[in-house]
CSV table of C-alpha atoms in Angstrom, one decimal:
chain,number,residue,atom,x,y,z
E,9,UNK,CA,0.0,0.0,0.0
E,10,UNK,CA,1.3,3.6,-1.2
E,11,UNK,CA,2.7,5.3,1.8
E,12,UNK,CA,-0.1,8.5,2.3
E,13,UNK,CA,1.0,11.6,3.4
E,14,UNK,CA,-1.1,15.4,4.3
E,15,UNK,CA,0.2,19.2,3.7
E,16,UNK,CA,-0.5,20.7,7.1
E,17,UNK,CA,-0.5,25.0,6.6
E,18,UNK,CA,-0.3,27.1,9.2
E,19,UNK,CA,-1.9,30.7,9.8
E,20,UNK,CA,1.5,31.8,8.3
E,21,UNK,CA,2.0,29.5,6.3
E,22,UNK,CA,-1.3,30.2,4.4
E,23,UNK,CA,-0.3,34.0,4.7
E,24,UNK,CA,2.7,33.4,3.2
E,25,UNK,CA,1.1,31.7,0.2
E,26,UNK,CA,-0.1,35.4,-0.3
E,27,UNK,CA,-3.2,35.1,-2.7
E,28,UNK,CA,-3.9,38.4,-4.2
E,29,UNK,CA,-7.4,40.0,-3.7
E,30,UNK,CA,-8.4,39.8,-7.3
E,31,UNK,CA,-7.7,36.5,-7.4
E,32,UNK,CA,-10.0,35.6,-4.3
E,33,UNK,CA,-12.3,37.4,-6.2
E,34,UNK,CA,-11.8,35.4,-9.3
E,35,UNK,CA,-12.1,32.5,-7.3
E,36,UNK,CA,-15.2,33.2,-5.1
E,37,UNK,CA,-17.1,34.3,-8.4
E,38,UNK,CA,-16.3,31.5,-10.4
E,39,UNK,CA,-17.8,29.0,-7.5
E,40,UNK,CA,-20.7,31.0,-7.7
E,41,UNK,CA,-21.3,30.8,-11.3
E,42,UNK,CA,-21.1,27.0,-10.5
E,43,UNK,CA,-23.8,27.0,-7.6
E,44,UNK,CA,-26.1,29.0,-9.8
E,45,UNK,CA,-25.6,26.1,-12.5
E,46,UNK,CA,-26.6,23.5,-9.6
E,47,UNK,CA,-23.1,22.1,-9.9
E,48,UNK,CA,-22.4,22.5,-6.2
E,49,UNK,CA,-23.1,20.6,-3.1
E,50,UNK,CA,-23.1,22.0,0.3
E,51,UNK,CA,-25.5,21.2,3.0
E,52,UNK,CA,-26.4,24.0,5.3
E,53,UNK,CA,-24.2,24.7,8.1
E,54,UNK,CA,-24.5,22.5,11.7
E,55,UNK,CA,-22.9,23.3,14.6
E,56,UNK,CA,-22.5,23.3,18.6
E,57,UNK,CA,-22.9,25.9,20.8
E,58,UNK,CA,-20.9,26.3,24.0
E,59,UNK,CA,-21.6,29.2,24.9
E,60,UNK,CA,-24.3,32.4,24.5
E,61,UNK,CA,-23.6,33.6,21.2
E,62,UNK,CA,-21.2,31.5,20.3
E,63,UNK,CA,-20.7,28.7,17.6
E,64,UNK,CA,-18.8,26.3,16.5
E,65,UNK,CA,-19.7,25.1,12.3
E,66,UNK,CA,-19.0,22.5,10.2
E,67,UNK,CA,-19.7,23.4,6.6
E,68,UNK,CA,-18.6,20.9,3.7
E,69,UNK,CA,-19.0,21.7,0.2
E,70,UNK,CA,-18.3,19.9,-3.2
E,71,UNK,CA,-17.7,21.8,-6.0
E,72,UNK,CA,-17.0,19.3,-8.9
E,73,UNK,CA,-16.4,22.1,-11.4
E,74,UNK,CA,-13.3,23.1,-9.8
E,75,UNK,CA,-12.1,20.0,-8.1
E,76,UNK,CA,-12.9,20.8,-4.9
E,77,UNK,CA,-13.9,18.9,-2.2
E,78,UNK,CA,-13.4,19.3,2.1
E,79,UNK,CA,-14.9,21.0,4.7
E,80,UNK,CA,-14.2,23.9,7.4
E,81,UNK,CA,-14.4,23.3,11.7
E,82,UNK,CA,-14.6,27.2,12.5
E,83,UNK,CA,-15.3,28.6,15.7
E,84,UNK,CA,-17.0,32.0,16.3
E,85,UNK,CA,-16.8,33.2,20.4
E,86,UNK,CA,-16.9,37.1,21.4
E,87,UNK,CA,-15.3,37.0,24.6
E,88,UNK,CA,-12.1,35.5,23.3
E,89,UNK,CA,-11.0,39.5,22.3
E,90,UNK,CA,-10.5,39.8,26.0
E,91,UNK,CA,-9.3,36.9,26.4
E,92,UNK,CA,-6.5,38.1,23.9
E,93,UNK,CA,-7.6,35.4,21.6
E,94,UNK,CA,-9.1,35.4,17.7
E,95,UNK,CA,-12.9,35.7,17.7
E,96,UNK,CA,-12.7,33.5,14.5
E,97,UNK,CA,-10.8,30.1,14.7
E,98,UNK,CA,-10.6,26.9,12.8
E,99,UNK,CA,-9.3,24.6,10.5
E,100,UNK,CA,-9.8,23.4,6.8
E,101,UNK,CA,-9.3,20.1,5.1
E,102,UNK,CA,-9.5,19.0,1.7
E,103,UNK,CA,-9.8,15.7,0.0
E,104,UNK,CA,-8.9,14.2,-3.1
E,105,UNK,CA,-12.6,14.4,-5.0
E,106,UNK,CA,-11.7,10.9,-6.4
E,107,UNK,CA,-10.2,9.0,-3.7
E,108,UNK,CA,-11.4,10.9,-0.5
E,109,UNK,CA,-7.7,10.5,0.8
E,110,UNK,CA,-7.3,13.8,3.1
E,111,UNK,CA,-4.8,16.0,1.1
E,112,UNK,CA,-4.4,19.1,3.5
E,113,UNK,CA,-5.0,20.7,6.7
E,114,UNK,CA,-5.0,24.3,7.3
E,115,UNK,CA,-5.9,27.0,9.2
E,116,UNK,CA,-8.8,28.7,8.3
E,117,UNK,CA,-8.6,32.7,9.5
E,118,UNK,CA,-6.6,33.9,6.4
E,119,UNK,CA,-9.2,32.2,4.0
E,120,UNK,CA,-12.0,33.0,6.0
E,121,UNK,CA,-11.7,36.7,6.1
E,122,UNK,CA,-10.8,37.2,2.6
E,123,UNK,CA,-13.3,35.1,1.3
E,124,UNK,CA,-16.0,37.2,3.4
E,125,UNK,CA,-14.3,40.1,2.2
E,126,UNK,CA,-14.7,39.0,-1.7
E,127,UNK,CA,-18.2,37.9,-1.1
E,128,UNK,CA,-19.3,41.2,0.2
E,129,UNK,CA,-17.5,43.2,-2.6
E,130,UNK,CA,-19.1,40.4,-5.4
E,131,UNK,CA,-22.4,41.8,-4.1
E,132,UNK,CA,-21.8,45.0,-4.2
E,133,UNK,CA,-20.5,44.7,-8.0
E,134,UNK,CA,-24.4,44.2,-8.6
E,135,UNK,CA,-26.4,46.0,-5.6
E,136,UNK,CA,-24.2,49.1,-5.7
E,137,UNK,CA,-23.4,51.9,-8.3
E,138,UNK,CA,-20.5,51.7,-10.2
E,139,UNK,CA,-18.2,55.2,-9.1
E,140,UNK,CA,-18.0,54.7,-5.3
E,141,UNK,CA,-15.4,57.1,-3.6
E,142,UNK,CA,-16.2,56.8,-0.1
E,143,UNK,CA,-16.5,53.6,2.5
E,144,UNK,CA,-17.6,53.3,6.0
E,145,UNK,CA,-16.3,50.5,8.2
E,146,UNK,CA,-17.5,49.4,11.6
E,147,UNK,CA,-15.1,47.1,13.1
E,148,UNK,CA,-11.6,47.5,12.7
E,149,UNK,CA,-11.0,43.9,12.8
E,150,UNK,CA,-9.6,40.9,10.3
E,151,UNK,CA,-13.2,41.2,8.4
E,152,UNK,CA,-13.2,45.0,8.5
E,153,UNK,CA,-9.6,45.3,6.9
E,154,UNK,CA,-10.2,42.5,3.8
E,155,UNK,CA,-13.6,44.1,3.3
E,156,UNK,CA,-12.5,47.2,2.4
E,157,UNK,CA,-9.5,45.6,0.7
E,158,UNK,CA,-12.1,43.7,-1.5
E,159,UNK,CA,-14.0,46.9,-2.0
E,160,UNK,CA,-11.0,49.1,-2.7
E,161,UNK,CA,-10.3,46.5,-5.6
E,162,UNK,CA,-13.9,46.9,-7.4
E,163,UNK,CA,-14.3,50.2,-7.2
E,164,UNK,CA,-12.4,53.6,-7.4
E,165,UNK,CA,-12.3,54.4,-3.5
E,166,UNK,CA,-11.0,57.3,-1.8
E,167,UNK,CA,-11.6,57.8,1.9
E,168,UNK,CA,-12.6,55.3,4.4
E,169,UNK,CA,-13.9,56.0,7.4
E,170,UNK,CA,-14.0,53.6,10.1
E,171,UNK,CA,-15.5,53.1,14.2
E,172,UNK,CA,-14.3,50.7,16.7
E,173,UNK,CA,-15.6,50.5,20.4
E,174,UNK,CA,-11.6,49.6,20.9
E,175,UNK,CA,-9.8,53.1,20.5
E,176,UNK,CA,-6.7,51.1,20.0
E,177,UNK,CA,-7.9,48.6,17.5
E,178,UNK,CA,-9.3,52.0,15.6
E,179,UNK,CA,-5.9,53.5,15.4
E,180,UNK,CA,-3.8,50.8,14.6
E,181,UNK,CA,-6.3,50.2,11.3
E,182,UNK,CA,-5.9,53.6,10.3
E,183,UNK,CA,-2.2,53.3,10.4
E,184,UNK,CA,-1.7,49.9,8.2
E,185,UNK,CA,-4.7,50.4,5.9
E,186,UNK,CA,-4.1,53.7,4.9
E,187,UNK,CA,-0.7,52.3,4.0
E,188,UNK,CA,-1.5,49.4,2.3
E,189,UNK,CA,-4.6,50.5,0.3
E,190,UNK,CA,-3.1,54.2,-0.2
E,191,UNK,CA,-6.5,55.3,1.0
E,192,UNK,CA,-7.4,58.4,3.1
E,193,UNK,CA,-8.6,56.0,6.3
E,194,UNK,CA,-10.1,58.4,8.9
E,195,UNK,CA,-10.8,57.1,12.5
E,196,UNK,CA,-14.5,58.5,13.6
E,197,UNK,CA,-15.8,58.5,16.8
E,198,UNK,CA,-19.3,57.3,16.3
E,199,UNK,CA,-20.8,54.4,14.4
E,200,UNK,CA,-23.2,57.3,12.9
E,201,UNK,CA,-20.5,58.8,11.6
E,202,UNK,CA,-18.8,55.3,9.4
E,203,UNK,CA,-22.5,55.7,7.8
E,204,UNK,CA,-23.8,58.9,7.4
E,205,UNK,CA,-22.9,60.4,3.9
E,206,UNK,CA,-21.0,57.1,3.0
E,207,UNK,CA,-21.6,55.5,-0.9
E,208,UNK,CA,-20.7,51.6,0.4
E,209,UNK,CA,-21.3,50.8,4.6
E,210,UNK,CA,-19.8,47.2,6.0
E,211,UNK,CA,-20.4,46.1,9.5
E,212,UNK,CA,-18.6,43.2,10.6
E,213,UNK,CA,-19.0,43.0,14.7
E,214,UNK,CA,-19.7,39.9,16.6
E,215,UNK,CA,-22.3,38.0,15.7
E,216,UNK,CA,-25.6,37.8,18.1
E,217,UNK,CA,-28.3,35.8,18.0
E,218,UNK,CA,-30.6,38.5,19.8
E,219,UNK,CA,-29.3,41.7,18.2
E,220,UNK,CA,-28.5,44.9,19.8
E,221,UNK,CA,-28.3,47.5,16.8
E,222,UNK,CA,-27.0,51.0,17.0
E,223,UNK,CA,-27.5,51.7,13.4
E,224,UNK,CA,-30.6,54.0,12.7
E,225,UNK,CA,-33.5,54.5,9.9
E,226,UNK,CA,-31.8,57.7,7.6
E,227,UNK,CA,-28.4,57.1,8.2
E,228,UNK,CA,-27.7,55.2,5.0
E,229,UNK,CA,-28.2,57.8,2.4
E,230,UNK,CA,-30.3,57.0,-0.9
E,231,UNK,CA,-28.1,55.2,-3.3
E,232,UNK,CA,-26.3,53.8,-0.8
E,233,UNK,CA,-24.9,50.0,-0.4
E,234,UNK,CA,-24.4,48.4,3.2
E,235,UNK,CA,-23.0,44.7,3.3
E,236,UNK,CA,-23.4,43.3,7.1
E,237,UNK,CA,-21.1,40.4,7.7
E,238,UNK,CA,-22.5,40.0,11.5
E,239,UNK,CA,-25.7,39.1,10.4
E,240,UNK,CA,-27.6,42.2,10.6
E,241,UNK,CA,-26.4,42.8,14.3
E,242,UNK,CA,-26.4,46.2,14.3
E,243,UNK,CA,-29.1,47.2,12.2
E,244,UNK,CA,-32.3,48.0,13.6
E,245,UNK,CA,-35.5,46.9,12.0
E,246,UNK,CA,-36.6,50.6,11.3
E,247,UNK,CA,-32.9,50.7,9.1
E,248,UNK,CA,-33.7,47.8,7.1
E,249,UNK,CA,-37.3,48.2,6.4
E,250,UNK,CA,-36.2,51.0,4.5
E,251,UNK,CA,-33.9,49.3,2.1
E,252,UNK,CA,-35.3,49.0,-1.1
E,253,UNK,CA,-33.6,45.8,-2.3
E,254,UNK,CA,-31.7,42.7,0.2
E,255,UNK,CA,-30.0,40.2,-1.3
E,256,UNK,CA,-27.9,37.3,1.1
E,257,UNK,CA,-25.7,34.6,-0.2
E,258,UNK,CA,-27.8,31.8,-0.2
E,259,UNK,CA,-31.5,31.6,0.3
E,260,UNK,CA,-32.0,27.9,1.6
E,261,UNK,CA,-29.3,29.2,4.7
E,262,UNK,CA,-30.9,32.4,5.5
E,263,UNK,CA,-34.4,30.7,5.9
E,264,UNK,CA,-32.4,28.0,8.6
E,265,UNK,CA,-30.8,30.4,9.7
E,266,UNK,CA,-34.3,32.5,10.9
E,267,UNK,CA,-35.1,29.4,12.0
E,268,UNK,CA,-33.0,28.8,14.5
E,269,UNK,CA,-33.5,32.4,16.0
E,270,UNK,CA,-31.3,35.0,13.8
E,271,UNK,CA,-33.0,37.4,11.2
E,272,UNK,CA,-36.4,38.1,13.5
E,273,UNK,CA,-35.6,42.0,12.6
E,274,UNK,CA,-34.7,41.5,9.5
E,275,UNK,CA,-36.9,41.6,6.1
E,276,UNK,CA,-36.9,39.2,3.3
E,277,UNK,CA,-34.7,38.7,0.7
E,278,UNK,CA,-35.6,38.9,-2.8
E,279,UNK,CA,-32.7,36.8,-4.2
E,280,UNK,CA,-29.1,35.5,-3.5
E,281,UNK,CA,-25.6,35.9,-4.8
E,282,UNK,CA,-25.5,33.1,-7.2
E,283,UNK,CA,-28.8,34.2,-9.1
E,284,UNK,CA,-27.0,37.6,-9.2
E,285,UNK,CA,-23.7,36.7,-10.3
E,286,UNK,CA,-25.8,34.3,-13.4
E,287,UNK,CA,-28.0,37.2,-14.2
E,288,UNK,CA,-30.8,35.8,-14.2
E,289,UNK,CA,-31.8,38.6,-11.4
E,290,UNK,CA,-31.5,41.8,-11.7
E,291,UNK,CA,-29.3,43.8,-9.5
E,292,UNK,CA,-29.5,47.4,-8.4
E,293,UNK,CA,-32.9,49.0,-9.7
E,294,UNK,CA,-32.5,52.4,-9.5
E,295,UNK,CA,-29.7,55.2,-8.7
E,296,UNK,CA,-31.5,56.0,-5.6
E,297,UNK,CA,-32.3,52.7,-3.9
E,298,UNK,CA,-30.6,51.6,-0.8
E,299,UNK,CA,-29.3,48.1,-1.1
E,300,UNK,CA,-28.2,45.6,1.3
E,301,UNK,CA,-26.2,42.0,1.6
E,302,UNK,CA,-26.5,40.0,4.2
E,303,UNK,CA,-24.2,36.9,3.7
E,304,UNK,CA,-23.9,34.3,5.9
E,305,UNK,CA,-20.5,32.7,4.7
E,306,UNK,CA,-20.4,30.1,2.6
E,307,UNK,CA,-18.8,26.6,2.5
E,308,UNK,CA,-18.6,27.1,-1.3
E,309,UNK,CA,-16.4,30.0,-0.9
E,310,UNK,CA,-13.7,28.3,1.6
E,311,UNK,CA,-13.5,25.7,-1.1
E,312,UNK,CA,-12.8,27.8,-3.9
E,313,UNK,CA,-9.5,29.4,-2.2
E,314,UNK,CA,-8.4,26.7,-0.3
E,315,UNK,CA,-7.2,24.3,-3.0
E,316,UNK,CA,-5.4,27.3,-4.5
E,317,UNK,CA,-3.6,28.1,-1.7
E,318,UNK,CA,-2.8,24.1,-1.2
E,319,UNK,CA,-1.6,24.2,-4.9
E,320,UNK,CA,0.7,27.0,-4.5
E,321,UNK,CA,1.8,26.0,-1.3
E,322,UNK,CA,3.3,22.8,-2.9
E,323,UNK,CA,4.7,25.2,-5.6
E,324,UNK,CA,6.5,27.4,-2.6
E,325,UNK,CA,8.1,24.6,-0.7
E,326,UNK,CA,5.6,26.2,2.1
E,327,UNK,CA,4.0,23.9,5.4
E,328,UNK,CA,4.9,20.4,6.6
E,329,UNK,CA,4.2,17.6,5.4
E,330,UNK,CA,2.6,14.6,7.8
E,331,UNK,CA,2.2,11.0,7.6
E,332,UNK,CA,-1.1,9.7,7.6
């Protein structure tokens, strides 16, 4: 029997692999274009839950299309910010699509947050208008960084302005992304303010199950595009009643989702990602309409990036190899 052996990548490691943003793009699109062909299979999410407002997912996907095939163990928990700790932790492992023999094991963070990132810029290729100069960003965070990094790529940005209840975390975002996007990235002192007056908003907090939103009816101007990671955590009802068009990732998800407590503010959608990235639903009606995305995170996307970054890994002499 051939001696097996698995690539086991790091948070580094997959850092180091260094996958452009456009190419996560690339990637996350593609696997769309494949679900809205019926050519993927992923189960909704199941998880455990240890503690109030925490998670902890598995999400498989197959995605034949681009010979992908594994699943993500990711762990969402709050408190672990004061506990010095990552909210979002886990791993990822792929398998060969024809054997099922385990091929690689790695950690999930990197992938996760630019996937997000490319997911929520995807949907605003469609829901938003075209010349965007200006960003608000609450939660200076991984999500809140490759968010704007994902939106800065799509359209022709200018100023950020971003709001973190962690004065610290708030300056040290300004600092790096202003230097890596080239942006103007102003530090506000109010959530108001990252929304007022600002052509895309992104809000990517914590995630609760019973919201507490801060984020108002009339602060999103007309015209405007919000994508909220966090599940709609910080928008009240009275905010999203009056967006004219919501789109999420995946339709099937959201309605589990509401079933299992999340969403009871928040209205319907009218379609998801896939059906927008096919065409075969229209995108942004009017110049004036507010539009909002409310993605959930998608097994589909993980599996799109992580076999690149396992390919070019191998490519790089990057990780360790282990025995099976």
């Amino acid at each position: 029997m051939n001696k097996q052996s698995l690539l086991y990548l790091s948070k580094a490691d997959v850092a180091q692999v260094g996958l452009d943003i456009h190419t996560v793009l690339k990637l996350v699109e593609r696997a769309f274009h494949e679900k809205a062909a019926a050519k993927v299979e992923m189960p909704s999410k199941i998880g455990i839950h240890t503690m109030p407002d925490a998670f902890i997912h598995a999400m498989p996907a197959f995605i034949p299309g681009m010979e992908a095939s594994g699943i993500k163990w990711v762990s969402s928990f709050p408190t672990n910010l004061s506990r010095g700790l990552p909210n979002i932790q886990g791993l990822i492992v792929l398998n060969d699509i024809e054997t099922g023999v385990p091929l690689a094991v790695m950690d999930c963070t990197w992938i996760t947050a630019y996937r997000t990132g490319a997911a929520s810029a995807l949907s605003a290729r469609f829901l938003a208008k075209p010349d965007n100069r200006t960003a608000g960003i609450i939660a200076c965070g991984a999500q809140g960084k490759t968010n704007l990094e994902a939106l800065a790529a799509v359209f022709p940005l200018e100023r950020a302005y971003v709001y973190d209840t962690s004065r610290e975390a708030q300056e040290k975002y300004v600092a790096e992304m202003s230097t890596r996007l080239g942006l103007e990235v102003v530090g506000v002192q109010s959530p108001r303010q990252a929304v007022e007056g600002m052509d895309l908003v992104v809000t990517s907090g914590p995630i609760q199950r019973k919201a507490e939103p801060t984020i108002e009816a009339g602060w999103l101007k007309p015209g405007a595009f919000a994508s909220s990671v966090d599940f709609g955590s910080y928008w009240t009802n009275a905010s999203l009643v009056e967006m004219e068009q919501i789109a999420t990732d995946d339709l099937a998800q959201f309605q589990f989702y509401r079933g299992l407590g999340y969403f009871d503010h928040v209205p319907e959608p009218y379609t998801d990602l896939a059906e927008l990235v096919s065409g075969r639903v229209q995108g942004r009606l009017s110049d004036e309409a507010r539009t909002f995305a409310i993605n959930l995170g998608l097994a589909l996307e993980d599996m799109a990036v992580a076999p690149q970054v396992y390919r070019k890994a191998k490519e790089m002499g990057i990780g360790t190899w282990l025995d099976l």
